[in-house]
Amino acid sequence: MPDPSFIVAIPARYGSTRLSAKPLRPIDGVPMVARVAQRALQAGATQVVVAVDDTRIAEALAGQGVEVCMTRADHASGSDRLAECVAHYGWPDDAIVVNLQGDEPFAPAAGIREVARALAEDDAPMATLAAPIEDAHELFDPNVVKLVRGANGRALYFSRAPLPWARDAFAASRDALPAHTPFLRHIGIYAYRAGFLRQYTRLSRTPLEQAESLEQLRVLEHGHAIAVRLSPEPFPPGIDTEADLLRAEAWLRSQA
């Protein structure tokens, strides 16, 4: 199947509790949000839109070859911000919209294409990516979101807890992962059908979503499917703190 046509929408909020003015923070002299936009263009999106809430972000994107959609400042989530873009541009219900986070400046183009392909090849309203977990520390880290999926390639559950629980192996030791158990880390990139993004904003928050603080659980709790594919390339960590910025600079130098 040829690569599907898709739109990339990048929510970029100026305020951040852990990193002030995060979209504008430079990485090797280039604002973070501009690097994210460049990745979306490299992936072959038919349209790249950055959903912003501050004119300073819009100014940083001048000349980048992307569109800027000024959105309300009071949105509760990036998905809500993108739903405003859907309404603004009038994208058709079956359009594939990839939500690329504004703090993922090194997201691989192949991964962006893969999440769009996952949605195009499934009749689920939403898709995401995962990667194998390779060490026990990662599995037991609550900051790493785990997921389990069914034989049909759709998500069964997302959690900050270690999933699945290898009962017998972990009763003996939690220092190593048992073989032949599909431990998966969730990668926070999503593809939606535009019509579902319109619907998503009307879904009420749910108990599991609030308990785990994982927005994607709202989708599952309301009975909607999420297709899951393995990422074809690693996703370097996103950027949330000053230390992350320093690591990003070091990573970029290592790629030169």
PDB file of C-alpha atoms in Angstrom:
ATOM      1  CA  MET A   1       0.000   0.000   0.000  1.00  0.00           C
ATOM      2  CA  PRO A   2       1.440   3.432  -0.895  1.00  0.00           C
ATOM      3  CA  ASP A   3       1.960   5.935   1.886  1.00  0.00           C
ATOM      4  CA  PRO A   4      -1.348   7.633   2.740  1.00  0.00           C
ATOM      5  CA  SER A   5      -1.858  11.372   2.559  1.00  0.00           C
ATOM      6  CA  PHE A   6      -1.791  12.933   5.988  1.00  0.00           C
ATOM      7  CA  ILE A   7      -1.728  16.248   7.799  1.00  0.00           C
ATOM      8  CA  VAL A   8       0.620  16.922  10.689  1.00  0.00           C
ATOM      9  CA  ALA A   9      -0.696  19.218  13.409  1.00  0.00           C
ATOM     10  CA  ILE A  10       1.686  20.324  16.153  1.00  0.00           C
ATOM     11  CA  PRO A  11       0.244  21.717  19.379  1.00  0.00           C
ATOM     12  CA  ALA A  12       2.672  24.282  20.796  1.00  0.00           C
ATOM     13  CA  ARG A  13       1.714  26.012  24.036  1.00  0.00           C
ATOM     14  CA  TYR A  14       3.898  28.876  25.239  1.00  0.00           C
ATOM     15  CA  GLY A  15       3.512  28.225  28.955  1.00  0.00           C
ATOM     16  CA  SER A  16       5.127  25.204  30.601  1.00  0.00           C
ATOM     17  CA  THR A  17       5.439  24.483  34.297  1.00  0.00           C
ATOM     18  CA  ARG A  18       8.804  22.743  33.938  1.00  0.00           C
ATOM     19  CA  LEU A  19      10.417  24.670  31.078  1.00  0.00           C
ATOM     20  CA  SER A  20       9.457  28.287  30.474  1.00  0.00           C
ATOM     21  CA  ALA A  21       8.751  29.362  26.885  1.00  0.00           C
ATOM     22  CA  LYS A  22       9.463  25.781  25.851  1.00  0.00           C
ATOM     23  CA  PRO A  23       8.603  26.019  22.105  1.00  0.00           C
ATOM     24  CA  LEU A  24      11.087  28.862  21.686  1.00  0.00           C
ATOM     25  CA  ARG A  25      14.007  27.312  23.524  1.00  0.00           C
ATOM     26  CA  PRO A  26      16.905  26.965  21.072  1.00  0.00           C
ATOM     27  CA  ILE A  27      18.585  23.679  20.255  1.00  0.00           C
ATOM     28  CA  ASP A  28      21.861  24.437  18.499  1.00  0.00           C
ATOM     29  CA  GLY A  29      20.453  27.873  17.710  1.00  0.00           C
ATOM     30  CA  VAL A  30      17.137  26.682  16.229  1.00  0.00           C
ATOM     31  CA  PRO A  31      13.885  27.101  18.209  1.00  0.00           C
ATOM     32  CA  MET A  32      12.521  23.743  19.342  1.00  0.00           C
ATOM     33  CA  VAL A  33       9.173  24.246  17.607  1.00  0.00           C
ATOM     34  CA  ALA A  34      10.940  24.978  14.305  1.00  0.00           C
ATOM     35  CA  ARG A  35      12.851  21.703  14.571  1.00  0.00           C
ATOM     36  CA  VAL A  36       9.592  19.827  15.159  1.00  0.00           C
ATOM     37  CA  ALA A  37       8.038  21.500  12.113  1.00  0.00           C
ATOM     38  CA  GLN A  38      11.053  20.524   9.987  1.00  0.00           C
ATOM     39  CA  ARG A  39      10.598  16.880  10.984  1.00  0.00           C
ATOM     40  CA  ALA A  40       6.948  17.002   9.912  1.00  0.00           C
ATOM     41  CA  LEU A  41       7.921  18.420   6.527  1.00  0.00           C
ATOM     42  CA  GLN A  42      10.594  15.743   6.084  1.00  0.00           C
ATOM     43  CA  ALA A  43       7.939  13.075   6.695  1.00  0.00           C
ATOM     44  CA  GLY A  44       6.030  14.183   3.596  1.00  0.00           C
ATOM     45  CA  ALA A  45       2.892  15.626   5.189  1.00  0.00           C
ATOM     46  CA  THR A  46       0.562  17.305   2.712  1.00  0.00           C
ATOM     47  CA  GLN A  47      -0.014  20.099   5.235  1.00  0.00           C
ATOM     48  CA  VAL A  48       1.830  21.053   8.408  1.00  0.00           C
ATOM     49  CA  VAL A  49      -0.010  23.223  10.900  1.00  0.00           C
ATOM     50  CA  VAL A  50       1.368  24.468  14.209  1.00  0.00           C
ATOM     51  CA  ALA A  51      -1.414  25.220  16.682  1.00  0.00           C
ATOM     52  CA  VAL A  52      -0.120  28.050  18.870  1.00  0.00           C
ATOM     53  CA  ASP A  53      -1.475  30.223  21.656  1.00  0.00           C
ATOM     54  CA  ASP A  54       1.091  33.029  21.504  1.00  0.00           C
ATOM     55  CA  THR A  55       2.268  35.305  18.702  1.00  0.00           C
ATOM     56  CA  ARG A  56       5.891  34.827  19.740  1.00  0.00           C
ATOM     57  CA  ILE A  57       5.701  31.196  18.602  1.00  0.00           C
ATOM     58  CA  ALA A  58       4.139  32.279  15.318  1.00  0.00           C
ATOM     59  CA  GLU A  59       7.003  34.719  14.747  1.00  0.00           C
ATOM     60  CA  ALA A  60       9.581  31.981  15.363  1.00  0.00           C
ATOM     61  CA  LEU A  61       7.977  29.912  12.582  1.00  0.00           C
ATOM     62  CA  ALA A  62       8.151  32.620   9.912  1.00  0.00           C
ATOM     63  CA  GLY A  63       9.748  31.272   6.751  1.00  0.00           C
ATOM     64  CA  GLN A  64       9.577  27.634   7.875  1.00  0.00           C
ATOM     65  CA  GLY A  65       7.074  26.611   5.192  1.00  0.00           C
ATOM     66  CA  VAL A  66       4.357  25.673   7.665  1.00  0.00           C
ATOM     67  CA  GLU A  67       1.006  27.174   8.584  1.00  0.00           C
ATOM     68  CA  VAL A  68       0.257  28.689  11.968  1.00  0.00           C
ATOM     69  CA  CYS A  69      -3.180  28.403  13.546  1.00  0.00           C
ATOM     70  CA  MET A  70      -3.760  30.753  16.472  1.00  0.00           C
ATOM     71  CA  THR A  71      -5.824  28.892  19.067  1.00  0.00           C
ATOM     72  CA  ARG A  72      -7.323  29.666  22.457  1.00  0.00           C
ATOM     73  CA  ALA A  73      -4.991  29.739  25.437  1.00  0.00           C
ATOM     74  CA  ASP A  74      -7.302  27.798  27.755  1.00  0.00           C
ATOM     75  CA  HIS A  75      -7.353  24.370  26.083  1.00  0.00           C
ATOM     76  CA  ALA A  76      -6.984  21.488  28.547  1.00  0.00           C
ATOM     77  CA  SER A  77      -4.926  19.311  26.189  1.00  0.00           C
ATOM     78  CA  GLY A  78      -3.103  19.237  22.882  1.00  0.00           C
ATOM     79  CA  SER A  79      -5.934  17.169  21.391  1.00  0.00           C
ATOM     80  CA  ASP A  80      -8.416  19.913  22.253  1.00  0.00           C
ATOM     81  CA  ARG A  81      -6.124  22.442  20.604  1.00  0.00           C
ATOM     82  CA  LEU A  82      -5.994  20.335  17.445  1.00  0.00           C
ATOM     83  CA  ALA A  83      -9.768  19.984  17.408  1.00  0.00           C
ATOM     84  CA  GLU A  84      -9.914  23.764  17.087  1.00  0.00           C
ATOM     85  CA  CYS A  85      -7.641  23.440  14.033  1.00  0.00           C
ATOM     86  CA  VAL A  86     -10.005  20.849  12.526  1.00  0.00           C
ATOM     87  CA  ALA A  87     -12.869  23.314  12.872  1.00  0.00           C
ATOM     88  CA  HIS A  88     -10.780  26.213  11.558  1.00  0.00           C
ATOM     89  CA  TYR A  89      -9.616  24.431   8.399  1.00  0.00           C
ATOM     90  CA  GLY A  90     -12.750  22.340   7.859  1.00  0.00           C
ATOM     91  CA  TRP A  91     -10.777  19.154   7.277  1.00  0.00           C
ATOM     92  CA  PRO A  92     -13.023  16.299   6.056  1.00  0.00           C
ATOM     93  CA  ASP A  93     -13.980  13.625   8.581  1.00  0.00           C
ATOM     94  CA  ASP A  94     -11.783  10.966   6.961  1.00  0.00           C
ATOM     95  CA  ALA A  95      -8.635  13.133   6.813  1.00  0.00           C
ATOM     96  CA  ILE A  96      -5.702  11.625   8.731  1.00  0.00           C
ATOM     97  CA  VAL A  97      -4.297  14.106  11.237  1.00  0.00           C
ATOM     98  CA  VAL A  98      -1.024  13.219  12.977  1.00  0.00           C
ATOM     99  CA  ASN A  99      -0.546  14.849  16.361  1.00  0.00           C
ATOM    100  CA  LEU A 100       3.194  15.464  16.660  1.00  0.00           C
ATOM    101  CA  GLN A 101       4.046  16.865  20.076  1.00  0.00           C
ATOM    102  CA  GLY A 102       5.756  20.256  20.090  1.00  0.00           C
ATOM    103  CA  ASP A 103       8.541  18.937  22.339  1.00  0.00           C
ATOM    104  CA  GLU A 104       9.656  16.123  19.994  1.00  0.00           C
ATOM    105  CA  PRO A 105      12.335  17.902  17.903  1.00  0.00           C
ATOM    106  CA  PHE A 106      13.990  14.647  16.806  1.00  0.00           C
ATOM    107  CA  ALA A 107      10.931  12.554  15.939  1.00  0.00           C
ATOM    108  CA  PRO A 108      11.982  10.313  13.013  1.00  0.00           C
ATOM    109  CA  ALA A 109      10.202  10.949   9.736  1.00  0.00           C
ATOM    110  CA  ALA A 110       9.667   7.188   9.323  1.00  0.00           C
ATOM    111  CA  GLY A 111       7.790   7.080  12.618  1.00  0.00           C
ATOM    112  CA  ILE A 112       5.529   9.946  11.603  1.00  0.00           C
ATOM    113  CA  ARG A 113       4.691   8.139   8.368  1.00  0.00           C
ATOM    114  CA  GLU A 114       4.157   4.849  10.206  1.00  0.00           C
ATOM    115  CA  VAL A 115       1.507   6.176  12.582  1.00  0.00           C
ATOM    116  CA  ALA A 116      -0.378   7.635   9.611  1.00  0.00           C
ATOM    117  CA  ARG A 117      -0.115   4.288   7.807  1.00  0.00           C
ATOM    118  CA  ALA A 118      -1.352   2.450  10.920  1.00  0.00           C
ATOM    119  CA  LEU A 119      -4.545   4.483  10.861  1.00  0.00           C
ATOM    120  CA  ALA A 120      -4.998   4.200   7.089  1.00  0.00           C
ATOM    121  CA  GLU A 121      -4.813   0.392   7.300  1.00  0.00           C
ATOM    122  CA  ASP A 122      -7.242   0.067  10.219  1.00  0.00           C
ATOM    123  CA  ASP A 123     -10.809   1.254  10.705  1.00  0.00           C
ATOM    124  CA  ALA A 124     -10.030   2.430  14.254  1.00  0.00           C
ATOM    125  CA  PRO A 125     -10.510   6.185  14.725  1.00  0.00           C
ATOM    126  CA  MET A 126      -7.066   6.608  16.277  1.00  0.00           C
ATOM    127  CA  ALA A 127      -3.565   5.090  16.098  1.00  0.00           C
ATOM    128  CA  THR A 128      -0.291   5.315  17.989  1.00  0.00           C
ATOM    129  CA  LEU A 129       3.176   3.750  18.174  1.00  0.00           C
ATOM    130  CA  ALA A 130       5.109   1.575  20.596  1.00  0.00           C
ATOM    131  CA  ALA A 131       8.633   0.240  21.037  1.00  0.00           C
ATOM    132  CA  PRO A 132       9.980  -2.850  22.808  1.00  0.00           C
ATOM    133  CA  ILE A 133      11.106  -2.422  26.416  1.00  0.00           C
ATOM    134  CA  GLU A 134      14.539  -3.918  26.833  1.00  0.00           C
ATOM    135  CA  ASP A 135      15.398  -3.587  30.513  1.00  0.00           C
ATOM    136  CA  ALA A 136      13.629  -4.015  33.834  1.00  0.00           C
ATOM    137  CA  HIS A 137      14.366  -0.480  35.055  1.00  0.00           C
ATOM    138  CA  GLU A 138      12.375   0.924  32.152  1.00  0.00           C
ATOM    139  CA  LEU A 139       9.461  -1.432  32.799  1.00  0.00           C
ATOM    140  CA  PHE A 140       9.205  -0.455  36.466  1.00  0.00           C
ATOM    141  CA  ASP A 141       9.631   3.309  35.848  1.00  0.00           C
ATOM    142  CA  PRO A 142       6.212   5.029  36.319  1.00  0.00           C
ATOM    143  CA  ASN A 143       7.327   7.820  33.980  1.00  0.00           C
ATOM    144  CA  VAL A 144       7.495   5.265  31.148  1.00  0.00           C
ATOM    145  CA  VAL A 145       4.002   4.502  29.865  1.00  0.00           C
ATOM    146  CA  LYS A 146       3.472   0.842  29.042  1.00  0.00           C
ATOM    147  CA  LEU A 147       0.832  -0.679  26.808  1.00  0.00           C
ATOM    148  CA  VAL A 148      -0.523  -4.068  25.938  1.00  0.00           C
ATOM    149  CA  ARG A 149      -2.188  -4.861  22.636  1.00  0.00           C
ATOM    150  CA  GLY A 150      -4.339  -7.657  21.293  1.00  0.00           C
ATOM    151  CA  ALA A 151      -3.728 -10.057  18.435  1.00  0.00           C
ATOM    152  CA  ASN A 152      -5.583  -7.599  16.187  1.00  0.00           C
ATOM    153  CA  GLY A 153      -2.926  -4.945  16.841  1.00  0.00           C
ATOM    154  CA  ARG A 154      -5.205  -2.736  18.925  1.00  0.00           C
ATOM    155  CA  ALA A 155      -4.507  -1.374  22.379  1.00  0.00           C
ATOM    156  CA  LEU A 156      -5.973  -3.236  25.324  1.00  0.00           C
ATOM    157  CA  TYR A 157      -4.656  -0.889  28.024  1.00  0.00           C
ATOM    158  CA  PHE A 158      -2.082   1.795  28.814  1.00  0.00           C
ATOM    159  CA  SER A 159      -0.522   2.140  32.262  1.00  0.00           C
ATOM    160  CA  ARG A 160       2.307   3.630  34.271  1.00  0.00           C
ATOM    161  CA  ALA A 161       2.490   0.299  36.095  1.00  0.00           C
ATOM    162  CA  PRO A 162       4.557  -2.606  34.693  1.00  0.00           C
ATOM    163  CA  LEU A 163       2.465  -4.448  32.121  1.00  0.00           C
ATOM    164  CA  PRO A 164       2.018  -7.301  31.494  1.00  0.00           C
ATOM    165  CA  TRP A 165       2.845  -8.747  34.914  1.00  0.00           C
ATOM    166  CA  ALA A 166       5.006 -11.828  34.411  1.00  0.00           C
ATOM    167  CA  ARG A 167       3.795 -13.532  37.580  1.00  0.00           C
ATOM    168  CA  ASP A 168       6.199 -16.436  37.952  1.00  0.00           C
ATOM    169  CA  ALA A 169       9.278 -14.633  36.618  1.00  0.00           C
ATOM    170  CA  PHE A 170       8.789 -11.562  38.805  1.00  0.00           C
ATOM    171  CA  ALA A 171       8.099 -13.705  41.867  1.00  0.00           C
ATOM    172  CA  ALA A 172      11.649 -14.986  41.454  1.00  0.00           C
ATOM    173  CA  SER A 173      13.367 -11.725  40.417  1.00  0.00           C
ATOM    174  CA  ARG A 174      12.580  -8.244  39.113  1.00  0.00           C
ATOM    175  CA  ASP A 175      16.110  -7.501  37.980  1.00  0.00           C
ATOM    176  CA  ALA A 176      15.709  -8.852  34.448  1.00  0.00           C
ATOM    177  CA  LEU A 177      12.922  -9.209  31.930  1.00  0.00           C
ATOM    178  CA  PRO A 178      11.697 -12.708  31.093  1.00  0.00           C
ATOM    179  CA  ALA A 179      12.017 -13.796  27.482  1.00  0.00           C
ATOM    180  CA  HIS A 180       9.063 -14.162  25.127  1.00  0.00           C
ATOM    181  CA  THR A 181       6.886 -11.589  26.929  1.00  0.00           C
ATOM    182  CA  PRO A 182       5.783  -8.576  24.846  1.00  0.00           C
ATOM    183  CA  PHE A 183       6.781  -5.595  26.991  1.00  0.00           C
ATOM    184  CA  LEU A 184       6.015  -2.374  25.091  1.00  0.00           C
ATOM    185  CA  ARG A 185       6.701   1.292  25.783  1.00  0.00           C
ATOM    186  CA  HIS A 186       4.172   3.773  24.454  1.00  0.00           C
ATOM    187  CA  ILE A 187       5.457   6.487  22.129  1.00  0.00           C
ATOM    188  CA  GLY A 188       3.327   9.605  22.432  1.00  0.00           C
ATOM    189  CA  ILE A 189       2.546  10.265  18.791  1.00  0.00           C
ATOM    190  CA  TYR A 190      -1.031   9.864  17.568  1.00  0.00           C
ATOM    191  CA  ALA A 191      -2.965   9.807  14.333  1.00  0.00           C
ATOM    192  CA  TYR A 192      -6.672  10.621  14.326  1.00  0.00           C
ATOM    193  CA  ARG A 193      -9.389  10.794  11.760  1.00  0.00           C
ATOM    194  CA  ALA A 194     -10.440  14.431  11.748  1.00  0.00           C
ATOM    195  CA  GLY A 195     -14.042  13.492  12.469  1.00  0.00           C
ATOM    196  CA  PHE A 196     -12.976  11.671  15.620  1.00  0.00           C
ATOM    197  CA  LEU A 197     -10.995  14.681  16.819  1.00  0.00           C
ATOM    198  CA  ARG A 198     -14.239  16.648  16.644  1.00  0.00           C
ATOM    199  CA  GLN A 199     -15.935  13.921  18.684  1.00  0.00           C
ATOM    200  CA  TYR A 200     -13.085  13.477  21.141  1.00  0.00           C
ATOM    201  CA  THR A 201     -13.470  16.922  22.642  1.00  0.00           C
ATOM    202  CA  ARG A 202     -17.020  16.015  23.665  1.00  0.00           C
ATOM    203  CA  LEU A 203     -16.009  12.840  25.521  1.00  0.00           C
ATOM    204  CA  SER A 204     -16.182  13.201  29.291  1.00  0.00           C
ATOM    205  CA  ARG A 205     -13.093  12.547  31.396  1.00  0.00           C
ATOM    206  CA  THR A 206     -13.007   9.022  32.789  1.00  0.00           C
ATOM    207  CA  PRO A 207     -11.929   7.368  36.060  1.00  0.00           C
ATOM    208  CA  LEU A 208      -8.979   5.411  34.647  1.00  0.00           C
ATOM    209  CA  GLU A 209      -7.769   8.440  32.692  1.00  0.00           C
ATOM    210  CA  GLN A 210      -7.726  10.475  35.877  1.00  0.00           C
ATOM    211  CA  ALA A 211      -6.191   7.704  38.014  1.00  0.00           C
ATOM    212  CA  GLU A 212      -3.292   7.087  35.602  1.00  0.00           C
ATOM    213  CA  SER A 213      -3.144  10.648  34.250  1.00  0.00           C
ATOM    214  CA  LEU A 214      -3.185   9.228  30.718  1.00  0.00           C
ATOM    215  CA  GLU A 215      -5.448  11.001  28.273  1.00  0.00           C
ATOM    216  CA  GLN A 216      -5.579   8.079  25.816  1.00  0.00           C
ATOM    217  CA  LEU A 217      -7.457   5.958  28.363  1.00  0.00           C
ATOM    218  CA  ARG A 218     -10.469   8.222  27.831  1.00  0.00           C
ATOM    219  CA  VAL A 219     -10.697   6.831  24.300  1.00  0.00           C
ATOM    220  CA  LEU A 220     -10.633   3.202  25.453  1.00  0.00           C
ATOM    221  CA  GLU A 221     -13.029   3.776  28.341  1.00  0.00           C
ATOM    222  CA  HIS A 222     -15.581   5.266  25.971  1.00  0.00           C
ATOM    223  CA  GLY A 223     -15.331   2.138  23.802  1.00  0.00           C
ATOM    224  CA  HIS A 224     -13.218   3.426  20.898  1.00  0.00           C
ATOM    225  CA  ALA A 225     -10.312   1.490  19.403  1.00  0.00           C
ATOM    226  CA  ILE A 226      -6.676   2.569  19.130  1.00  0.00           C
ATOM    227  CA  ALA A 227      -4.489   0.835  16.540  1.00  0.00           C
ATOM    228  CA  VAL A 228      -0.883   0.247  17.644  1.00  0.00           C
ATOM    229  CA  ARG A 229       2.180  -0.290  15.459  1.00  0.00           C
ATOM    230  CA  LEU A 230       5.837  -0.708  16.363  1.00  0.00           C
ATOM    231  CA  SER A 231       7.934   2.291  15.476  1.00  0.00           C
ATOM    232  CA  PRO A 232      10.358   1.576  12.615  1.00  0.00           C
ATOM    233  CA  GLU A 233      12.983   3.819  14.235  1.00  0.00           C
ATOM    234  CA  PRO A 234      13.745   4.885  17.811  1.00  0.00           C
ATOM    235  CA  PHE A 235      12.175   8.102  19.082  1.00  0.00           C
ATOM    236  CA  PRO A 236      14.701  10.096  21.118  1.00  0.00           C
ATOM    237  CA  PRO A 237      13.189  11.362  24.392  1.00  0.00           C
ATOM    238  CA  GLY A 238      11.068  14.508  24.309  1.00  0.00           C
ATOM    239  CA  ILE A 239      12.122  17.674  26.082  1.00  0.00           C
ATOM    240  CA  ASP A 240      10.538  18.734  29.373  1.00  0.00           C
ATOM    241  CA  THR A 241      13.374  20.136  31.494  1.00  0.00           C
ATOM    242  CA  GLU A 242      16.628  22.093  31.318  1.00  0.00           C
ATOM    243  CA  ALA A 243      18.507  18.798  31.677  1.00  0.00           C
ATOM    244  CA  ASP A 244      16.607  17.432  28.669  1.00  0.00           C
ATOM    245  CA  LEU A 245      17.765  20.444  26.652  1.00  0.00           C
ATOM    246  CA  LEU A 246      21.389  19.733  27.521  1.00  0.00           C
ATOM    247  CA  ARG A 247      20.955  16.076  26.540  1.00  0.00           C
ATOM    248  CA  ALA A 248      19.343  17.159  23.262  1.00  0.00           C
ATOM    249  CA  GLU A 249      22.322  19.376  22.441  1.00  0.00           C
ATOM    250  CA  ALA A 250      24.686  16.487  23.190  1.00  0.00           C
ATOM    251  CA  TRP A 251      22.611  14.067  21.119  1.00  0.00           C
ATOM    252  CA  LEU A 252      22.598  16.444  18.166  1.00  0.00           C
ATOM    253  CA  ARG A 253      26.383  16.805  18.344  1.00  0.00           C
ATOM    254  CA  SER A 254      26.723  13.013  18.385  1.00  0.00           C
ATOM    255  CA  GLN A 255      24.767  12.791  15.113  1.00  0.00           C
ATOM    256  CA  ALA A 256      27.038  15.233  13.276  1.00  0.00           C
TER     257      ALA A 256
END
